Amino acid sequence: MKDFFKFTLASLLGNLIGLVLITTMGIGGLIFLIIMSASQDSGPQVKDKSVLVFDLSLSVSDTGPNPSTSEALQQALSENTSTEIQLRTLVQSIDQASKDKNIIALYLQGTNSPTSAGLANLKEIRQALQRFRDSGKTIIAYDMDWTAPEYYLASVANQVIVNPLGSLDIKGLSSQVMFLTGALEKYGIGVQVTRVGKYKSAVEPFLLKKLSPESRQQTQQLLGNIWGEWLRTIAPSRQVTPQQLQAFSNTEGILLANTALKGKLVDQIAYGDEVVTNFKKITGESPEEDKQFRQISITSYSKLPDVAKNNSGDKNSDNKIAIVYAEGEIVDGKGTSTQIGGDRLAKELRKLRLDVKVKAVVLRVNSPGGSATASEVIGREIELIRKQKPVIVSMGNYAASGGYWISMGADQIFAETNTITGSIGVFGLLFNIQDISSQNGITWDIVKMGKFADIQSISRPKTPEELAKLQRIVDLIYERFVSHVATNRKLPKTKVQEIAQGRVWSGSQAKQLGLVDEIGGLDAAIAAAVKKANLGDNWTLQEAPKPRSLEERILENLSGENTRHSVAMPVDPLTDEFLRLKEELSTLTTMNDPKGIYARLPFNLRIE
């Protein structure tokens, strides 16, 4: 009975304390206390002679992790490492590790999951890995099967190892387009288009059943540029020629382990346990002990204070260089956390323009484009900021069409050689469901007070006169796009008209054409912003918008505004095709431009 009263009293006291905490500190304070009590250690520790482990299954993006509320809370309360990382955080971690006396090697751990880093991001990561190796430290890379993107990174290693049953994929690049025309015809869905630019192939999946000659030409040239850069980058690291690599690609495609070893494309054939044993020797541990070698994951290492400060300027400075991330489809309005909402980004840029402590803005663009209206809204804010302070653009994997629209007004534009950019063109996509409706007994009637009152209706096709009026709007927006490019890039309008036409260019081609200024990544853009603002060493970085707190995530979850960010997982080929179809159709749901006019890349251009 004594114990009963003791436990009852303790329970009542606990509940009372909990109510007081909720009342006085709020949800955020209570969550903070829970996390603090659950986390007994003082953060990640780097022991002497440790190996930094970079798991290539990590999802890498410009803006970094965007977990749901439950995922964020679960990660905070558990010891599991994150499966996502921000590109700049990843690069900073590798650079810091190259100077860390406790880190003696880096392990590139391959994966069977598809990498999500993107072509331009892979280049920035590889450059960081090269700097690590140049510091005198060792990189060892191991995988069962090396895919082309993973091998692009692994080729910089001191040792590239493959499993005896493994392989090396160097078959080249491809880009396959899914055409929906036949399905739309079968189900009675009509499509009409308005567009400018003979290379503006975004509408082709809804009109044609195969690539147009123009689309094939530009895609072939784009892939050729990217693949050529892949060959030229890897060849010196493996002490072979680009021609030898191309010969392997043409004759083998996918090299078995022994063939890859004979061709000097890998250094060793071994099992995973043999790689672990080798790392134990490097870290000075007994190979007989049944435990892992001394290591720290790159996601844990990135949480160290010294890593966060790396390349971030002087934290005590009042002069801020603001990095703004524009990642995803450009949509009208606020958009979701995975989209670039025109109004939302413009509001963020406006804050930076009015903030006297912000001395320069770096806009990181990773977008295939989207709404022309939203692109114009964002572009206007860039123009206004530039009147007061420098604006530098850093292009990521994509900065095309609408993505280029919001970039062209900057003082200086940086791109990687394999950034996909250009695509200066405009289109409108007009669906109607007249046939499918009539087949199922659905009809419409209308009363209107103007000849064109129902021009936006999807119940019927547009008349030739209506199409002409809509085409006039598209022509006007295209003319504005071209004129702005000519003015901002200081190019003759005739030249812009030649290189526009909706054509897609690689970053290296864009530099030759004058569409970008320099080849380089995000850190190069930051350095240019510091120089243009004449800040010397008196500056600090500010990322905008700031990451959401757990309390904000909970409130978003309660209001139904939360968006999950899932990690890519391997799927079977049939499921993959259905997912591609879902991706094509989901893109249509983002098309909310009030004029129905878009500046976007060819739909979901996917290079494999």
XYZ file of C-alpha atoms in Angstrom:
608
model
C 0.000 0.000 0.000
C 2.915 2.305 0.804
C 4.350 1.746 -2.737
C 0.933 2.380 -4.275
C 0.707 5.845 -2.674
C 4.359 6.568 -3.546
C 3.924 5.778 -7.261
C 0.538 7.518 -7.453
C 1.986 10.662 -5.887
C 4.963 10.548 -8.288
C 2.618 10.180 -11.262
C 0.454 13.102 -10.161
C 3.539 15.238 -9.553
C 4.905 14.352 -13.015
C 1.622 15.299 -14.686
C 1.513 18.572 -12.760
C 5.089 19.463 -13.811
C 4.224 18.570 -17.415
C 1.197 20.893 -17.371
C 3.297 23.714 -15.936
C 5.971 23.203 -18.617
C 3.411 23.226 -21.429
C 1.757 26.346 -19.993
C 4.947 28.306 -19.366
C 7.280 27.095 -22.112
C 4.994 25.988 -24.916
C 5.309 22.959 -27.150
C 8.726 23.978 -28.438
C 10.192 24.245 -24.940
C 8.790 20.872 -23.904
C 10.158 19.206 -27.045
C 13.521 20.826 -26.336
C 13.572 19.338 -22.828
C 12.599 15.899 -24.156
C 15.380 15.995 -26.732
C 17.933 17.241 -24.199
C 17.037 14.518 -21.714
C 17.147 11.838 -24.425
C 20.515 12.972 -25.727
C 23.149 12.262 -23.068
C 26.246 12.779 -25.223
C 27.744 16.124 -26.179
C 27.552 15.525 -29.914
C 29.694 13.609 -32.394
C 33.297 12.930 -31.409
C 36.243 12.331 -33.743
C 38.733 9.883 -32.332
C 42.379 9.781 -33.371
C 43.048 7.875 -36.618
C 39.412 7.890 -37.724
C 38.022 7.237 -41.202
C 35.383 9.565 -42.618
C 32.640 7.424 -44.212
C 30.759 8.915 -47.150
C 27.795 6.654 -47.950
C 26.897 7.265 -51.585
C 23.247 6.418 -50.881
C 22.908 9.804 -49.172
C 20.347 12.055 -50.801
C 22.123 15.310 -51.697
C 20.237 18.513 -52.486
C 20.857 22.264 -52.409
C 18.474 22.917 -49.535
C 19.250 19.742 -47.616
C 16.951 17.533 -45.493
C 13.239 18.308 -45.396
C 11.827 15.615 -43.103
C 8.286 15.473 -41.820
C 7.598 16.435 -38.207
C 7.595 12.832 -37.003
C 10.823 12.094 -38.921
C 12.542 15.196 -37.505
C 11.518 14.290 -33.964
C 12.520 10.655 -34.475
C 15.934 11.703 -35.799
C 16.441 14.023 -32.835
C 15.619 11.259 -30.333
C 17.514 8.434 -32.036
C 21.120 7.697 -32.870
C 20.381 6.897 -36.508
C 22.276 9.023 -38.999
C 20.345 11.118 -41.482
C 19.852 9.818 -45.007
C 19.957 13.340 -46.462
C 22.528 16.100 -46.549
C 22.854 19.583 -47.990
C 25.353 19.935 -50.846
C 27.275 22.770 -49.240
C 27.379 20.940 -45.896
C 28.765 17.871 -47.646
C 31.478 19.852 -49.447
C 32.365 21.745 -46.252
C 32.674 18.458 -44.345
C 35.080 16.970 -46.884
C 37.173 20.161 -46.933
C 37.309 20.318 -43.135
C 38.268 16.624 -42.932
C 41.224 17.276 -45.228
C 42.612 19.578 -42.497
C 41.502 17.495 -39.494
C 44.501 15.658 -37.945
C 42.139 13.024 -36.497
C 40.848 12.032 -39.953
C 43.397 9.880 -41.792
C 41.303 8.517 -44.677
C 37.961 8.732 -46.441
C 35.820 5.734 -47.345
C 33.542 6.117 -50.369
C 30.957 3.450 -49.634
C 28.985 2.427 -52.709
C 25.304 1.588 -52.740
C 22.640 -0.170 -54.763
C 20.332 2.825 -54.420
C 20.277 5.374 -57.250
C 22.259 8.511 -56.478
C 20.170 11.689 -56.327
C 22.967 14.236 -56.354
C 22.544 15.458 -59.941
C 25.238 16.040 -62.560
C 26.441 19.500 -61.532
C 26.319 18.665 -57.830
C 28.427 15.562 -58.468
C 31.079 17.794 -60.005
C 31.272 19.975 -56.879
C 31.509 16.870 -54.686
C 34.244 15.382 -56.859
C 36.279 18.581 -56.688
C 36.067 18.438 -52.881
C 37.213 14.808 -52.934
C 40.141 15.793 -55.154
C 41.136 18.484 -52.649
C 40.998 15.855 -49.880
C 43.326 13.563 -51.822
C 45.643 16.454 -52.739
C 46.050 17.141 -49.001
C 47.943 13.847 -48.777
C 45.156 11.753 -47.289
C 43.865 8.470 -48.664
C 40.516 7.788 -50.347
C 39.347 4.196 -50.728
C 36.193 3.452 -52.732
C 34.302 0.145 -52.655
C 31.073 -1.069 -54.221
C 29.427 -4.206 -55.482
C 28.440 -2.544 -58.773
C 29.780 0.864 -59.792
C 27.203 2.956 -61.635
C 28.432 5.779 -63.903
C 27.552 8.619 -61.456
C 29.159 6.782 -58.514
C 32.253 5.924 -60.547
C 32.563 9.591 -61.485
C 33.234 10.207 -57.778
C 35.119 6.985 -57.085
C 37.622 7.521 -59.893
C 39.354 10.204 -57.812
C 40.189 7.645 -55.088
C 43.643 6.210 -54.356
C 42.071 2.769 -54.543
C 38.917 1.764 -56.415
C 37.718 -1.674 -55.328
C 34.915 -3.815 -56.736
C 33.313 -7.020 -55.479
C 34.340 -10.261 -57.302
C 30.759 -10.599 -58.518
C 30.503 -6.900 -59.268
C 30.675 -4.740 -62.372
C 31.430 -1.269 -63.684
C 28.842 0.607 -65.750
C 30.370 2.880 -68.402
C 27.806 2.281 -71.139
C 27.214 6.003 -71.644
C 24.310 8.386 -71.192
C 20.792 8.241 -72.540
C 17.637 10.297 -72.253
C 14.338 8.552 -72.929
C 11.153 10.550 -73.432
C 7.721 9.151 -72.603
C 5.074 10.190 -75.162
C 1.452 10.320 -74.007
C -0.093 11.255 -77.354
C -1.486 7.783 -78.132
C -3.060 7.440 -74.696
C -4.644 10.888 -74.915
C -6.082 10.045 -78.336
C -7.382 6.694 -77.081
C -9.191 8.240 -74.133
C -10.508 11.220 -76.066
C -8.491 14.002 -74.475
C -7.674 16.770 -76.918
C -4.487 18.865 -76.792
C -3.714 22.184 -78.449
C -0.549 24.197 -77.959
C 0.817 27.680 -78.383
C 4.583 28.046 -78.369
C 7.596 29.965 -79.606
C 10.923 28.286 -80.385
C 11.480 25.354 -82.693
C 13.476 23.611 -79.947
C 10.806 24.155 -77.290
C 10.030 20.454 -77.039
C 8.177 20.508 -73.705
C 4.889 20.078 -75.595
C 6.056 17.174 -77.770
C 5.028 14.333 -75.391
C 1.416 15.512 -75.864
C 1.542 16.025 -79.635
C 3.979 13.533 -81.148
C 4.840 9.863 -80.779
C 8.580 10.280 -81.184
C 11.210 12.994 -80.938
C 11.161 15.816 -83.448
C 14.419 16.294 -85.432
C 15.104 19.507 -83.490
C 14.568 17.836 -80.120
C 16.757 14.892 -81.080
C 19.497 17.241 -82.260
C 19.643 19.322 -79.077
C 19.436 16.283 -76.788
C 22.178 14.509 -78.727
C 24.450 17.533 -78.454
C 23.686 18.041 -74.764
C 24.436 14.404 -73.921
C 27.590 14.558 -76.022
C 28.874 17.545 -74.047
C 28.090 15.979 -70.674
C 29.480 12.556 -71.598
C 32.603 14.146 -73.062
C 33.198 15.985 -69.790
C 32.707 12.675 -67.907
C 35.366 10.974 -70.046
C 37.840 13.862 -69.840
C 37.477 14.084 -66.050
C 37.849 10.383 -65.265
C 40.589 9.474 -67.768
C 43.521 11.304 -66.081
C 42.553 9.960 -62.640
C 42.695 6.395 -63.957
C 45.755 7.052 -66.156
C 43.941 6.100 -69.345
C 42.811 8.199 -72.303
C 39.259 9.347 -73.040
C 39.470 7.292 -76.237
C 40.244 4.144 -74.238
C 37.275 4.797 -71.958
C 35.022 5.313 -74.971
C 36.292 2.052 -76.480
C 35.293 0.193 -73.292
C 31.921 1.902 -73.468
C 31.383 0.847 -77.084
C 32.637 -2.748 -76.760
C 31.605 -3.726 -73.243
C 29.183 -1.168 -71.800
C 29.093 -2.936 -68.448
C 32.483 -4.373 -67.459
C 32.724 -7.407 -65.209
C 35.164 -7.168 -62.311
C 38.093 -8.937 -64.028
C 37.717 -6.875 -67.216
C 37.592 -3.636 -65.224
C 40.767 -4.671 -63.373
C 42.627 -5.542 -66.579
C 41.537 -2.219 -68.090
C 42.983 -0.325 -65.067
C 39.557 1.090 -64.272
C 39.625 -0.486 -60.795
C 42.644 -1.284 -58.610
C 41.481 -4.324 -56.721
C 38.838 -7.039 -56.543
C 37.814 -7.810 -52.968
C 34.944 -8.600 -50.624
C 33.495 -6.103 -48.194
C 35.020 -7.813 -45.148
C 38.471 -7.562 -46.760
C 37.976 -3.828 -47.189
C 37.023 -3.551 -43.509
C 40.157 -5.496 -42.516
C 42.275 -3.123 -44.582
C 40.746 -0.098 -42.837
C 41.535 -1.684 -39.455
C 45.180 -1.814 -40.460
C 45.042 1.865 -41.492
C 43.453 2.899 -38.177
C 45.853 0.724 -36.144
C 43.261 -1.737 -34.853
C 43.535 -5.486 -34.579
C 42.151 -7.207 -37.710
C 41.027 -10.136 -35.532
C 38.651 -8.056 -33.433
C 35.006 -8.558 -34.388
C 34.073 -4.900 -34.723
C 34.041 -2.076 -37.242
C 37.059 0.094 -37.870
C 37.319 3.510 -36.182
C 35.026 5.740 -38.194
C 32.581 8.633 -38.293
C 29.838 9.122 -40.870
C 29.913 12.287 -42.929
C 26.443 13.262 -41.648
C 27.668 13.032 -38.029
C 30.914 14.811 -38.883
C 28.971 17.652 -40.516
C 27.418 18.498 -37.123
C 30.791 19.439 -35.612
C 31.088 23.199 -34.880
C 34.341 23.517 -36.858
C 32.646 22.136 -39.974
C 29.737 24.572 -39.731
C 32.194 27.495 -39.522
C 34.238 26.333 -42.513
C 33.980 28.774 -45.462
C 31.251 30.722 -43.643
C 33.178 33.895 -42.960
C 33.425 35.733 -39.637
C 30.412 34.919 -37.469
C 30.931 38.182 -35.532
C 30.601 40.330 -38.644
C 27.476 42.404 -39.267
C 28.008 42.224 -43.030
C 25.904 39.379 -44.384
C 26.157 37.466 -47.633
C 22.716 35.902 -48.055
C 22.361 32.575 -49.879
C 18.868 32.038 -51.267
C 17.912 28.614 -52.608
C 15.560 28.369 -55.585
C 15.049 24.639 -55.999
C 12.189 22.865 -57.771
C 9.380 23.742 -60.167
C 8.505 27.423 -60.433
C 4.833 27.879 -59.599
C 2.506 30.816 -59.137
C 1.652 31.731 -55.543
C 3.353 30.321 -52.448
C 3.995 26.765 -53.642
C 5.054 23.863 -51.426
C 8.378 23.251 -49.678
C 9.618 21.366 -52.753
C 8.596 24.095 -55.223
C 9.660 27.658 -55.966
C 6.586 29.709 -55.149
C 6.835 33.003 -57.041
C 5.205 35.070 -54.303
C 7.050 33.274 -51.490
C 10.525 33.652 -53.019
C 9.838 37.254 -54.053
C 8.865 38.037 -50.458
C 12.098 36.479 -49.196
C 14.143 38.476 -51.699
C 12.308 41.660 -50.719
C 13.314 41.140 -47.077
C 16.951 40.786 -48.096
C 16.748 43.919 -50.239
C 15.463 45.950 -47.282
C 17.910 44.448 -44.783
C 20.812 46.913 -44.519
C 23.051 44.222 -43.001
C 22.769 42.115 -46.166
C 25.528 43.391 -48.445
C 25.141 40.886 -51.293
C 22.832 38.059 -52.371
C 23.819 34.697 -53.852
C 20.901 33.003 -55.604
C 21.412 29.260 -55.992
C 19.151 28.069 -58.805
C 18.303 24.424 -59.358
C 15.143 24.500 -61.432
C 13.789 23.345 -64.814
C 11.482 26.383 -64.827
C 7.700 26.535 -64.816
C 5.265 29.434 -64.544
C 6.241 32.414 -66.708
C 4.285 34.772 -64.442
C 6.034 33.542 -61.294
C 9.409 33.769 -63.060
C 8.705 37.413 -63.931
C 7.708 38.179 -60.314
C 10.977 36.712 -59.023
C 13.014 38.332 -61.792
C 11.655 41.756 -60.859
C 12.881 41.359 -57.272
C 16.337 40.392 -58.539
C 16.327 43.555 -60.653
C 15.405 45.690 -57.623
C 18.040 44.116 -55.366
C 20.719 44.663 -57.983
C 20.099 48.426 -57.835
C 21.206 48.396 -54.187
C 23.610 45.496 -53.746
C 25.346 42.771 -55.822
C 23.437 39.665 -56.901
C 25.400 36.563 -57.947
C 23.732 33.463 -59.371
C 25.072 29.952 -58.871
C 23.457 27.446 -61.237
C 23.122 23.859 -60.038
C 22.001 20.822 -62.011
C 19.297 22.769 -63.875
C 18.764 26.464 -64.395
C 16.782 26.446 -67.608
C 13.832 28.291 -69.096
C 12.101 29.841 -66.073
C 15.207 28.906 -64.102
C 17.253 31.014 -66.509
C 14.614 33.778 -66.439
C 15.167 34.332 -62.717
C 18.959 34.154 -63.199
C 19.600 36.461 -66.139
C 19.310 39.724 -64.155
C 22.241 38.945 -61.838
C 25.545 40.831 -61.853
C 27.376 37.576 -62.483
C 26.295 34.016 -63.300
C 28.262 30.883 -62.363
C 27.486 27.429 -63.782
C 29.169 24.041 -63.865
C 30.228 22.639 -67.235
C 27.416 20.076 -67.053
C 24.696 22.424 -65.776
C 21.633 22.264 -68.027
C 20.617 25.805 -68.898
C 19.210 28.018 -71.645
C 15.891 26.734 -73.015
C 14.800 30.321 -73.657
C 11.312 29.693 -74.966
C 7.653 29.820 -73.996
C 4.641 27.565 -74.486
C 1.028 27.118 -73.527
C -0.632 23.708 -73.142
C -4.400 23.558 -73.713
C -6.326 20.391 -72.890
C -9.967 19.662 -73.639
C -12.157 16.711 -72.669
C -14.868 17.037 -75.313
C -14.386 13.573 -76.872
C -14.093 11.567 -73.674
C -17.095 13.386 -72.234
C -19.332 12.790 -75.261
C -18.342 9.102 -75.214
C -19.708 8.921 -71.688
C -22.874 10.938 -72.196
C -21.632 14.237 -70.760
C -22.543 17.447 -72.589
C -22.331 21.180 -71.864
C -24.304 24.269 -72.729
C -23.301 27.825 -71.997
C -24.641 31.359 -71.762
C -22.020 34.077 -72.130
C -21.833 37.834 -72.318
C -18.768 38.086 -74.512
C -17.421 36.254 -77.521
C -14.356 34.991 -75.619
C -15.909 34.601 -72.169
C -15.344 30.827 -72.172
C -11.885 30.828 -73.749
C -10.468 29.023 -70.697
C -13.043 26.225 -70.826
C -11.749 22.647 -71.214
C -15.116 21.381 -72.423
C -14.195 22.036 -76.073
C -11.196 22.742 -78.319
C -10.172 26.341 -78.927
C -11.268 27.928 -82.186
C -8.600 29.170 -84.653
C -9.397 32.739 -83.597
C -8.977 31.875 -79.911
C -5.713 30.072 -80.602
C -4.439 33.128 -82.460
C -5.190 35.368 -79.477
C -3.502 32.976 -77.053
C -0.520 32.676 -79.407
C -0.264 36.468 -79.385
C 0.196 36.377 -75.593
C 2.842 33.670 -75.885
C 4.655 35.703 -78.558
C 4.582 38.772 -76.327
C 6.038 36.910 -73.341
C 8.717 35.307 -75.518
C 9.648 38.697 -76.934
C 9.950 40.022 -73.372
C 12.102 37.026 -72.384
C 14.474 37.528 -75.334
C 14.678 41.309 -74.813
C 15.500 40.870 -71.123
C 18.238 38.363 -71.955
C 19.739 40.755 -74.514
C 19.661 43.675 -72.064
C 20.904 41.841 -68.980
C 23.569 39.810 -70.747
C 24.633 42.734 -72.995
C 24.146 40.663 -76.124
C 22.786 41.718 -79.510
C 19.129 40.820 -79.724
C 19.707 39.067 -83.039
C 22.218 36.755 -81.370
C 19.829 35.986 -78.491
C 17.112 35.141 -81.022
C 19.511 32.662 -82.621
C 20.528 30.896 -79.396
C 17.057 31.039 -77.851
C 14.292 29.139 -79.673
C 13.821 27.000 -76.544
C 17.182 25.303 -77.099
C 18.902 23.590 -74.167
C 22.638 24.176 -73.600
C 25.264 22.747 -71.259
C 27.072 25.115 -68.905
C 30.233 25.074 -71.013
C 28.251 25.917 -74.161
C 26.338 28.639 -72.296
C 29.608 30.296 -71.280
C 30.806 30.334 -74.900
C 27.489 31.870 -75.945
C 27.564 34.527 -73.223
C 24.604 33.191 -71.251
C 26.794 32.614 -68.179
C 29.972 34.346 -67.030
C 32.083 31.781 -65.203
C 32.435 28.046 -64.666
C 32.346 27.296 -60.968
C 30.265 26.138 -58.020
C 28.525 27.742 -55.070
C 31.700 28.656 -53.170
C 33.048 30.449 -56.259
C 29.800 32.444 -56.417
C 30.103 33.352 -52.723
C 33.687 34.531 -53.258
C 32.520 36.692 -56.182
C 29.763 38.211 -54.019
C 32.292 39.097 -51.297
C 34.576 40.695 -53.886
C 31.799 42.712 -55.556
C 30.606 43.976 -52.167
C 34.204 44.935 -51.214
C 33.945 43.154 -47.860
C 37.437 41.664 -47.581
C 37.354 39.272 -44.593
C 34.580 41.169 -42.807
C 31.531 39.072 -43.742
C 29.407 36.149 -42.655
C 26.972 33.851 -44.458
C 23.231 33.795 -43.911
C 21.084 31.107 -45.505
C 17.548 32.092 -46.440
C 15.015 30.956 -45.578
C 16.183 29.582 -42.240
C 15.519 25.864 -41.555
C 12.209 25.205 -39.859
C 12.273 24.410 -36.150
C 10.574 21.329 -34.699
C 7.834 23.557 -33.304
C 7.203 24.999 -36.777
C 7.087 21.494 -38.221
C 4.482 20.451 -35.660
C 2.346 23.497 -36.449
C 2.646 22.746 -40.191
C 1.641 19.169 -39.540
C -1.413 20.258 -37.570
C -2.412 22.680 -40.331
C -1.932 20.059 -43.048
C 0.842 22.001 -44.829
C 3.615 19.446 -44.298
C 5.258 17.814 -47.303
C 7.269 14.607 -46.990
C 10.646 14.301 -48.627
C 11.392 10.663 -49.303
C 14.656 8.959 -50.122
C 14.981 7.349 -53.543
C 14.881 3.548 -53.367
C 15.685 1.035 -56.094
C 12.631 -0.241 -57.966
C 12.046 -2.864 -60.618
C 11.955 -1.668 -64.271
C 8.173 -2.018 -64.673
C 7.451 -0.031 -61.532
C 10.005 2.529 -62.657
C 8.054 3.167 -65.872
C 4.816 3.634 -63.927
C 6.624 6.047 -61.615
C 7.852 7.959 -64.663
C 4.275 8.201 -65.905
C 3.230 9.457 -62.479
C 6.047 12.012 -62.612
C 4.970 13.242 -66.047
C 1.362 13.621 -64.938
C 2.270 15.178 -61.573
C 4.182 17.897 -63.425
C 0.878 18.973 -64.934
C -0.485 19.619 -61.450
C 2.220 22.256 -60.891
C 1.147 24.186 -63.982
C -0.838 26.944 -62.309
C 0.286 30.022 -64.235
C -2.696 32.414 -64.368
C -2.100 32.961 -68.095
C -1.475 29.270 -68.738
C 1.957 30.093 -70.202
C 5.179 28.399 -69.178
C 8.917 28.726 -69.537
C 10.073 25.195 -68.798
C 12.523 22.530 -69.912
C 11.352 19.549 -71.981
C 9.167 17.637 -69.568
C 11.211 15.841 -66.926
C 14.419 15.641 -68.940
C 16.084 12.656 -67.302
C 19.641 11.671 -68.187
C 20.663 8.100 -67.377
